[in-house]
Coordinates of C-alpha atoms in Angstrom, one line a residue:
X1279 CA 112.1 43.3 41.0
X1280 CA 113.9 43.0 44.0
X1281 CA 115.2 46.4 44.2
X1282 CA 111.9 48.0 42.9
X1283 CA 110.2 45.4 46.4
X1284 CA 112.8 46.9 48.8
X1285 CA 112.1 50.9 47.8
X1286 CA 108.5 49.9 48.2
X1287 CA 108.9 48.3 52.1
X1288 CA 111.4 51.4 52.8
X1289 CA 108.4 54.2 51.9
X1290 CA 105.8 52.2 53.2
X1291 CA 107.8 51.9 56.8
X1292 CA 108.7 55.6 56.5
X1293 CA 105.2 56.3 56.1
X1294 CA 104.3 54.2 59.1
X1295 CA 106.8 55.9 61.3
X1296 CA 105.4 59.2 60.1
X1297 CA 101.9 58.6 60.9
X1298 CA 103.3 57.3 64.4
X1299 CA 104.5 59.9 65.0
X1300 CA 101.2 62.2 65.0
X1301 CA 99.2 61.4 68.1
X1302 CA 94.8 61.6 67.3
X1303 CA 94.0 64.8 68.7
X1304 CA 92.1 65.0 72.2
X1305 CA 90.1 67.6 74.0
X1306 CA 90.4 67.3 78.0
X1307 CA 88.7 69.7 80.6
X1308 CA 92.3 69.9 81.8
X1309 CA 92.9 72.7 79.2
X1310 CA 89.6 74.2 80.8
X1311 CA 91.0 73.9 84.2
X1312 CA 94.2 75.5 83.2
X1313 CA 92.9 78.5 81.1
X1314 CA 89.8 79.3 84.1
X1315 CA 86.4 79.9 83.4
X1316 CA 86.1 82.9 82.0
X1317 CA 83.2 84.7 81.2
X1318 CA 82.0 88.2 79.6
X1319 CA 79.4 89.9 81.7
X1320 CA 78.0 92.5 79.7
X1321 CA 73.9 91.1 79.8
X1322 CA 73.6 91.7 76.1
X1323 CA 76.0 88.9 75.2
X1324 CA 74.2 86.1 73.4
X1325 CA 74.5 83.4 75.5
X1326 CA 73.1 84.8 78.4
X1327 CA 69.9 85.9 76.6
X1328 CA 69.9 82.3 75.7
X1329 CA 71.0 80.1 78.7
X1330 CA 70.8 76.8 76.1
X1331 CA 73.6 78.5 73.8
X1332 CA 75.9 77.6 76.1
X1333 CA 74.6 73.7 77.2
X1334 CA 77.1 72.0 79.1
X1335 CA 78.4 68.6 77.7
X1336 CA 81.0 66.4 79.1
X1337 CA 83.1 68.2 76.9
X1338 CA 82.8 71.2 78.6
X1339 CA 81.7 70.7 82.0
X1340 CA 81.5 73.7 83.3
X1341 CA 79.5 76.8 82.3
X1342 CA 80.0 80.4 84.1
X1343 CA 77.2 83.4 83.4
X1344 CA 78.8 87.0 85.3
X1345 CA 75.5 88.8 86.3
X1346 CA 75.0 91.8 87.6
X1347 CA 75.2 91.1 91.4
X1348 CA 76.3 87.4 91.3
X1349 CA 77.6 84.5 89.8
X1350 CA 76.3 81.5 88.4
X1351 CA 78.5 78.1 87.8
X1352 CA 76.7 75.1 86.1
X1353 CA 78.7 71.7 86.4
X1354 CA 78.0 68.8 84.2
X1355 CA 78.1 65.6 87.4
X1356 CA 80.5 63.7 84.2
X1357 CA 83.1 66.8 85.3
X1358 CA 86.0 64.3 84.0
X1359 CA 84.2 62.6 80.5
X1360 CA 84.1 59.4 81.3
X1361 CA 81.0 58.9 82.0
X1362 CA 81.6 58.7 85.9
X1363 CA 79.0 61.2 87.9
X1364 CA 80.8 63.0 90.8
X1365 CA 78.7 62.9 94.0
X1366 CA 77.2 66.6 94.1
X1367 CA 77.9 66.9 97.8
X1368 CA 81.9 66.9 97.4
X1369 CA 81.6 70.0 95.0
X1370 CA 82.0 73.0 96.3
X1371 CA 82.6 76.6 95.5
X1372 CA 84.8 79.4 96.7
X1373 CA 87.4 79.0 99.7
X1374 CA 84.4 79.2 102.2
X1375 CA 83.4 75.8 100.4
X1376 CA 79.7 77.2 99.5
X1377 CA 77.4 74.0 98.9
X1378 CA 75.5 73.9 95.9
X1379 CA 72.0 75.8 95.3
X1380 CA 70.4 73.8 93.0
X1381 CA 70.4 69.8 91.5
X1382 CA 68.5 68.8 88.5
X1383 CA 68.6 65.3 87.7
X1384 CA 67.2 65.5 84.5
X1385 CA 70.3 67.2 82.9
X1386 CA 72.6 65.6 85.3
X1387 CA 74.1 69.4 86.6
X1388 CA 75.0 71.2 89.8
X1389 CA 74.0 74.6 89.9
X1390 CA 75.8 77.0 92.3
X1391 CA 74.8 80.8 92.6
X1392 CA 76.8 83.2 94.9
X1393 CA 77.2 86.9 95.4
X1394 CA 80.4 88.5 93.4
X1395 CA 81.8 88.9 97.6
X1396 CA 80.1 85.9 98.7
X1397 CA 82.3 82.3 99.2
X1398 CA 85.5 83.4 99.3
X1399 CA 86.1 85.0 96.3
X1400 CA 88.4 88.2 95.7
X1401 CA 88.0 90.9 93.5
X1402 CA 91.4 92.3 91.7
X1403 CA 90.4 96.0 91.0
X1404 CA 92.8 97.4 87.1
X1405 CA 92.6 100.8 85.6
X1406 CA 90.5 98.5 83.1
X1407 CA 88.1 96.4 84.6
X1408 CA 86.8 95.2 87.9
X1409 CA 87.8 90.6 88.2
X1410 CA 86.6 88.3 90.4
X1411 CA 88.2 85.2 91.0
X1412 CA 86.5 82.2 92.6
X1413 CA 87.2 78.7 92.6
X1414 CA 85.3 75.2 92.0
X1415 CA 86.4 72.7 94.4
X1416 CA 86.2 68.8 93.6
X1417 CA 86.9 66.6 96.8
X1418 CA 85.9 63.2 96.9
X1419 CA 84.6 61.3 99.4
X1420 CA 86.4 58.7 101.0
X1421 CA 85.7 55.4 99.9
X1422 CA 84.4 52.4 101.0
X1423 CA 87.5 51.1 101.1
X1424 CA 90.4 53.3 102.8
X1425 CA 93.4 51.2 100.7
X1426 CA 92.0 52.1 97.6
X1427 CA 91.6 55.7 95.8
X1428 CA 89.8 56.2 92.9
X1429 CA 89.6 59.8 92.3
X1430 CA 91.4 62.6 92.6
X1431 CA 90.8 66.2 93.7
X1432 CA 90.5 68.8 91.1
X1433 CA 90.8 72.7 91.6
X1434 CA 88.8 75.0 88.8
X1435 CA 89.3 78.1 88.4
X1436 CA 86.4 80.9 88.1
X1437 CA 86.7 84.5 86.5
X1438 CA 84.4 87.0 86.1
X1439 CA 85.7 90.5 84.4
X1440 CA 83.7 93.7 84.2
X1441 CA 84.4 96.7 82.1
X1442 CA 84.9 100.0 84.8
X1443 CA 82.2 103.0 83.5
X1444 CA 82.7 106.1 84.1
X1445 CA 80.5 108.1 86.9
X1446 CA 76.8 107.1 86.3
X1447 CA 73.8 109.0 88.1
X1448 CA 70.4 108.0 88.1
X1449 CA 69.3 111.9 89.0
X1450 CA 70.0 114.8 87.2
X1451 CA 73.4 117.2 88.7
X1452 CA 72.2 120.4 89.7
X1453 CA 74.9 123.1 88.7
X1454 CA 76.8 124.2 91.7
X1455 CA 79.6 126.9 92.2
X1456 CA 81.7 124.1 91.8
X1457 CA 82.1 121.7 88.7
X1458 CA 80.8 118.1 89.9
X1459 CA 83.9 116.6 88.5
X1460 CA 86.4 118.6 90.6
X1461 CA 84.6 117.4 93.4
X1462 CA 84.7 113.7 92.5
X1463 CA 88.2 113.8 92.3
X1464 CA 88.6 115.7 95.9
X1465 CA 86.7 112.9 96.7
X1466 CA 88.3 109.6 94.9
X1467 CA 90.5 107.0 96.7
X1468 CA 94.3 106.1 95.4
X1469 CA 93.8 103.1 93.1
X1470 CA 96.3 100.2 94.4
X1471 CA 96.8 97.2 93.2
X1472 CA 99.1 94.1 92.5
X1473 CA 99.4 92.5 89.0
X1474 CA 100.9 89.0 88.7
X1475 CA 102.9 89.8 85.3
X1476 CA 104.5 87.4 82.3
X1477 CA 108.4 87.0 82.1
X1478 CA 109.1 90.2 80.7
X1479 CA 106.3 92.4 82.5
X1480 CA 104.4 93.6 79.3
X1481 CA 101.3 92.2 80.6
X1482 CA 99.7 90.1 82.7
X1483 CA 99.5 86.4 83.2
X1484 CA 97.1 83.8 84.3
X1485 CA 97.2 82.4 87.7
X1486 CA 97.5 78.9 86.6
X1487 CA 100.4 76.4 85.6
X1488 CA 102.8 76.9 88.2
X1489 CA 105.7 74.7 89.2
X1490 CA 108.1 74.5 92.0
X1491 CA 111.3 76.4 90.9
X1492 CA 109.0 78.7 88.6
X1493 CA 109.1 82.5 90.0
X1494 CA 106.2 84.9 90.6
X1495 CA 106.6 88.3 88.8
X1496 CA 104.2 90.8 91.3
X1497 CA 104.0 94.0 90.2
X1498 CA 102.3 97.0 92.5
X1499 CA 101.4 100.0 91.5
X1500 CA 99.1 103.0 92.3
X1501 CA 97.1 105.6 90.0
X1502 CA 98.0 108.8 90.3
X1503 CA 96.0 110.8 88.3
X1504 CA 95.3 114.6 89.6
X1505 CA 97.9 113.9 92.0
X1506 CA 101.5 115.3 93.8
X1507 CA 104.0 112.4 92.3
X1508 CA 103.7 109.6 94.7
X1509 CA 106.6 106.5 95.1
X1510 CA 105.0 103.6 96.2
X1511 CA 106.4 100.6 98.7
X1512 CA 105.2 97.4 99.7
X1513 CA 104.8 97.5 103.6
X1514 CA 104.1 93.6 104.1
X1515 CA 102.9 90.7 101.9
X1516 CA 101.7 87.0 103.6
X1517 CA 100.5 84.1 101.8
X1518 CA 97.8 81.5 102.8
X1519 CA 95.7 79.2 101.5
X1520 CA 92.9 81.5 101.8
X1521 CA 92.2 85.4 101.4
X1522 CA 92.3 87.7 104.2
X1523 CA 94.6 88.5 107.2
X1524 CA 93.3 86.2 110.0
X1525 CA 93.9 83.2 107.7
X1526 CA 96.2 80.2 108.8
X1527 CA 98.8 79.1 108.1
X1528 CA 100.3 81.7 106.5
X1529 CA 104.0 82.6 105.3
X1530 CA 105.4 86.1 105.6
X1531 CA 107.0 87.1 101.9
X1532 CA 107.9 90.8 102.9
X1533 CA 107.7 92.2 106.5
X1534 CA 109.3 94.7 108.5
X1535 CA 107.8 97.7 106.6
X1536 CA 109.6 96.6 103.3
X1537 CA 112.1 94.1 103.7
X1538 CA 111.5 91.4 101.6
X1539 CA 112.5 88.3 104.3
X1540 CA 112.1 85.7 102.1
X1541 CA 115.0 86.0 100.1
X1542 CA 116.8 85.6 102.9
X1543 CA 116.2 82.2 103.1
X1544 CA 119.4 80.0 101.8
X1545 CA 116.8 78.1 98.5
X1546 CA 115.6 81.3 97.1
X1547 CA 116.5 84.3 95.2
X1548 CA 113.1 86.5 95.9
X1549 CA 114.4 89.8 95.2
X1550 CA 112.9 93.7 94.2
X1551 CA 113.6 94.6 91.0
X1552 CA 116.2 97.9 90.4
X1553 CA 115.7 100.1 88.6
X1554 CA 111.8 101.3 89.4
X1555 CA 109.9 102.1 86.0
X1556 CA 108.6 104.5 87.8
X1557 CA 108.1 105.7 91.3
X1558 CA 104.6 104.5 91.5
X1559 CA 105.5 101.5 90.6
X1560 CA 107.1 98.7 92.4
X1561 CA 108.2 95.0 91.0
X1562 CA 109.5 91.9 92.7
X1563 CA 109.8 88.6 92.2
X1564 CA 109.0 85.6 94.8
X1565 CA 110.4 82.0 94.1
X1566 CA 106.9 79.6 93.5
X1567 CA 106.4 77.8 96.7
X1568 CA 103.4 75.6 98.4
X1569 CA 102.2 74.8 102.0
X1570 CA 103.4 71.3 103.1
X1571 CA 100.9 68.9 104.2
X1572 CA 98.2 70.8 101.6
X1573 CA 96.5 68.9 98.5
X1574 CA 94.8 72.0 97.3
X1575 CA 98.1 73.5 96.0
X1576 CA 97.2 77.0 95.8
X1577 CA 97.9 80.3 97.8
X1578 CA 96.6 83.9 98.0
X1579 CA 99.1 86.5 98.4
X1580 CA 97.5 89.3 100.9
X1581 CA 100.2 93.1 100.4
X1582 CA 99.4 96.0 102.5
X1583 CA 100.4 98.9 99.8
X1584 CA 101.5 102.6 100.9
X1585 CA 102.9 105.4 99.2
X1586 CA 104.6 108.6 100.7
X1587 CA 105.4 111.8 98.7
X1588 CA 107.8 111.0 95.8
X1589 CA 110.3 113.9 97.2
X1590 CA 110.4 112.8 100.5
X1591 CA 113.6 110.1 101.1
X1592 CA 113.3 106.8 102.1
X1593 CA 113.9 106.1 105.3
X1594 CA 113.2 102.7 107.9
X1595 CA 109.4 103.0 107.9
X1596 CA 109.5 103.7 104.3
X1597 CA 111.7 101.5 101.9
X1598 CA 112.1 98.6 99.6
X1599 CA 114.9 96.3 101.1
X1600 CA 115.9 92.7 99.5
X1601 CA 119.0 90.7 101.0
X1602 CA 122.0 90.2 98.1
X1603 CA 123.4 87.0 99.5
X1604 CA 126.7 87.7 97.7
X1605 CA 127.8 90.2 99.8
X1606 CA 125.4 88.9 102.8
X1607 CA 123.9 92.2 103.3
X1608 CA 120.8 94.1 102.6
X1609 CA 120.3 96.5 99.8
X1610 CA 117.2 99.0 99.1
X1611 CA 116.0 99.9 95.7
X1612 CA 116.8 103.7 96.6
X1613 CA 118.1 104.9 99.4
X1614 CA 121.4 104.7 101.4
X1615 CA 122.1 101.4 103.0
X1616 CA 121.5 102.2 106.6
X1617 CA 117.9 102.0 106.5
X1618 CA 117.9 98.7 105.9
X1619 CA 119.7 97.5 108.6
X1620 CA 116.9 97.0 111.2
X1621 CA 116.0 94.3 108.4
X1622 CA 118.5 92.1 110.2
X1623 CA 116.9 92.9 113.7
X1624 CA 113.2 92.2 112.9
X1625 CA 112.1 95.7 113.9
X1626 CA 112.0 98.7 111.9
X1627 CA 110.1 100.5 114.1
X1628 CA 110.7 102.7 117.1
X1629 CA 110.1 101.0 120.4
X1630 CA 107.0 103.1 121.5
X1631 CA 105.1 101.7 117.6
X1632 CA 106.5 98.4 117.6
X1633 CA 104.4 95.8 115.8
X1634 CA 104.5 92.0 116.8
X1635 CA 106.1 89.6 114.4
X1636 CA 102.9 88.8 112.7
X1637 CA 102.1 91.8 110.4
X1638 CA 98.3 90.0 110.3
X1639 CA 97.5 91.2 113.8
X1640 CA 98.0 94.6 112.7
X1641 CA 96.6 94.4 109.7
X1642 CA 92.5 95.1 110.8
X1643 CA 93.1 98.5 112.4
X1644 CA 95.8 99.7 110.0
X1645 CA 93.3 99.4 107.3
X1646 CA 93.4 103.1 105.8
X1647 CA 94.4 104.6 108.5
X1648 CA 96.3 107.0 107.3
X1649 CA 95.6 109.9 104.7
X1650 CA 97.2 112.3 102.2
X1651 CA 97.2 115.7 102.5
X1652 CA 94.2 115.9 100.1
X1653 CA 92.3 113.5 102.1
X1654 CA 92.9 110.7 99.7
X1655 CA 93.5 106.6 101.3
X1656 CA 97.4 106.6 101.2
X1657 CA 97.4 103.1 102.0
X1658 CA 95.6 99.6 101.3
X1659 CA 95.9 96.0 101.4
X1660 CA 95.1 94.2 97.8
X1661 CA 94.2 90.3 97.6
X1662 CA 95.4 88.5 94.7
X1663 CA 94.6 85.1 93.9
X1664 CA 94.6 82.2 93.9
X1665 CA 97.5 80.9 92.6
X1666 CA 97.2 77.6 91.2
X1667 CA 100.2 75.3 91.3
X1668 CA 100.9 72.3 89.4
X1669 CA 101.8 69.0 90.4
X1670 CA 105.3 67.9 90.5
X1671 CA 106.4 66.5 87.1
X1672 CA 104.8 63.1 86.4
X1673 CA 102.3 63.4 88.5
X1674 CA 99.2 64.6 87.0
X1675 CA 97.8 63.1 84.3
X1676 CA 98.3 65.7 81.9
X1677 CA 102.1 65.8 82.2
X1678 CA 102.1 62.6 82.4
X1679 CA 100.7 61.7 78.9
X1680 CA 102.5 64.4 77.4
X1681 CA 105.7 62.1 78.1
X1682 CA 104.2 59.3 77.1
X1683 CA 103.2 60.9 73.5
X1684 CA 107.4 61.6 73.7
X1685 CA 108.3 58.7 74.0
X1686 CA 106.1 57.3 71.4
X1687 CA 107.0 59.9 69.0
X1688 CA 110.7 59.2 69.3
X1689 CA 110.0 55.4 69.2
X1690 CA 108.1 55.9 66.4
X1691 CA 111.0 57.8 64.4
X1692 CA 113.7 55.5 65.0
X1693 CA 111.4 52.4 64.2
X1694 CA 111.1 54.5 61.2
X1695 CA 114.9 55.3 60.1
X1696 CA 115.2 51.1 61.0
X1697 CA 112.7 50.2 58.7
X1698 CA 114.2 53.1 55.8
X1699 CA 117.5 51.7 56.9
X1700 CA 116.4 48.3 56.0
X1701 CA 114.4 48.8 53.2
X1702 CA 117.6 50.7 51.7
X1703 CA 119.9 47.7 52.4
X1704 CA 116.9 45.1 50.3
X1705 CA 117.3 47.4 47.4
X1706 CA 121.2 47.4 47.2
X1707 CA 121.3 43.8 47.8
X1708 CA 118.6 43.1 45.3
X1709 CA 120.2 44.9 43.0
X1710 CA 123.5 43.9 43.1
X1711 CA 122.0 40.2 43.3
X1712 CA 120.7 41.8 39.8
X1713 CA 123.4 43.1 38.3
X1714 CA 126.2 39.8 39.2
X1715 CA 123.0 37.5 37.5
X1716 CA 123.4 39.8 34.0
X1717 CA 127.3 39.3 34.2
X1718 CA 126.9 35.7 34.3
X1719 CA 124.3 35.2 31.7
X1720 CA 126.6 35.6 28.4
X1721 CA 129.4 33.3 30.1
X1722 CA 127.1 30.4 30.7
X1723 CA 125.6 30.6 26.9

């Protein structure tokens, strides 16, 4: 009996330690906030034609709808679950902070409606589709009491993707000498842009769930359809915490007409990447950094793209430079050495052309300025973001009780190898107990 009662308390605290082990299963808007709001535009979807097919809970407390001209965001007031309403006033959309258009008190939702270019937001132009990227800004008010806090900012973020067409007329095209599509495509701008790419660069990745110490793999590239081969160089980049080139602060990531400066600071290893998979393609990676002093840990990366023909050699103006701090010297990705060395100096250009230490002041009348031989834009600057940074570890809430379900998942395990460990040791005894009681039977009849 007693060995049969100790295997029983071993299973059952094996079981325990099990089940322990197995937090309940939650659903937090945090895995909202992460992923961004994303939302098809196409008009025929469903839930468009039916606005309540989409009701916002406190489950999901924020709805998006992508329409033709603008954008509509619909925030349930309990925008954390817990039955809390947010003051509408400290909600806010886009960079520009856009106040709200609309509050209905009978469903408890903000309402804000913006133009796809209105608020801030920045459109990210692929070979695929056309994305704008917005965000939902939650900044409480300060309370009554200045000691205390009890709320923190939040930062959503807002997509809206639509499918590119192909050329659409509303009037009939009269036949000319010419075919209408050669003309379209004397007529068509270069297509830059700037991808922000996974680990290995097979596609791209979401703008959320950075870290300090993570890196940022940017990838530029132009189309080059109908075209003389083009290589492609990244003239200047600058981060802020909003997009465009007047914004402040700002940090220069690559200056100089392509030397890429911030690797040359002593903490990072920001670098271009060599080989090129092609010459109209460019790749570098930038070590994840945030403005001091900001709570809105984000940044917008602003590049001004060029490309020159793909035969001509790379020369100061021209180039793709990063600094190799084991042999404390700049290197391009093709190229002899030489025309990097003005890297050093802060001025690759002649006297007569040279541009202040801010690339932003130059930025609003370089702007296209220049032009193939076929007429074609041979230069652009491309927006991308924002870039949404995590917390340091342990402080947001979600990391946060992701080590706290550790901890009690390990507890939980060795509570139950203790308890099998016991249980184990009750058997043995009980059954040695057991067997020494059968030897001594016969001898005491």
């Amino acid at each position: 009996m007693a060995s049969k009662g100790g295997l029983m308390l071993a299973l059952l605290c094996w079981a325990a330690g099990k089940a322990a082990a197995y937090p309940p299963r939650e659903f937090s808007w945090h895995d909202t906030a992460r992923r961004g709001a994303r939302a098809d535009p196409q008009p025929w979807a469903p839930w468009l034609e039916d606005p309540h097919s989409r009701a916002i809970s406190a489950g999901q407390p924020v709805a998006v709808q992508c329409q033709e001209a603008q954008l509509v965001v619909t925030v349930h007031r309990d925008l954390f679950g817990t039955g809390r309403l947010v003051n509408a006033a400290d909600l806010t959309l886009g960079p520009a902070g856009c106040k709200h258009s609309s509050l209905d008190p009978a469903s408890i939702t903000v309402t804000f409606a913006a133009g796809l270019h209105e608020c801030g937001s920045v459109v990210q132009v692929t070979p695929e589709s056309l994305i704008y990227r917005t965000l939902l800004n939650y900044t409480p008010s300060p309370a009554s009491n200045p000691v205390i806090i009890r709320s923190n900012p939040a930062v959503i973020p807002i997509e809206c993707h639509y499918p590119r067409r192909e050329n659409v007329s509303s009037n009939a095209i009269q036949p000319t000498w010419a075919p209408f599509s050669s003309e379209l495509a004397a007529e068509e701008r270069l297509l830059f842009t700037l991808r922000l790419m996974n680990e290995d660069w097979s596609s791209e990745r979401p703008f959320t769930g950075f870290q300090l110490g993570d890196v940022l793999n940017l990838q530029a590239e132009v189309a080059t359809e109908n075209h003389v081969p083009l290589r492609l160089f990244v003239d200047s980049c600058v981060a802020a915490l909003s997009p465009g080139a007047d914004s402040s602060p700002h940090y220069s990531i690559i200056d100089f007409n392509g030397c890429l400066v911030d690797g040359r600071s002593d903490d990072t290893s920001s670098a271009f990447i060599t080989p090129r998979p092609r010459e109209d393609v460019l790749r570098f990676q930038v070590d994840v950094f945030r403005f001091a002093g900001d709570a809105r840990n984000l940044i917008y990366i602003t590049c001004h793209l060029k490309v020159t023909p793909a035969d001509q050699a790379p020369d100061p103006l021209n180039k793709a430079c990063s600094f190799n701090k084991a042999r404390n010297t700049w290197a391009p990705v093709e190229g002899t050495r030489d025309i990097c060395s003005c890297c050093e100096m802060g001025n690759c250009e002649s006297s007569a052309f040279s541009r202040r230490l801010n690339p932003l002041e130059q930025w609003p009348s370089r702007r296209f300025r220049r032009h193939d031989a076929k007429g074609k834009e041979a230069e652009a600057d491309v927006v991308i973001g924002p870039v949404l940074l995590s917390k340091d570890l342990g402080t947001t809430g979600e990391q946060q009780e992701g080590a706290q379900g550790g901890i009690t998942a390990a507890s939980s395990v060795v509570t139950g190898f203790i308890c099998l460990a016991a249980g184990v040791g009750l058997a043995s005894l009980g059954l040695a107990v057991g067997i020494r009681h059968r030897r001594c039977t016969p001898a005491s009849a």
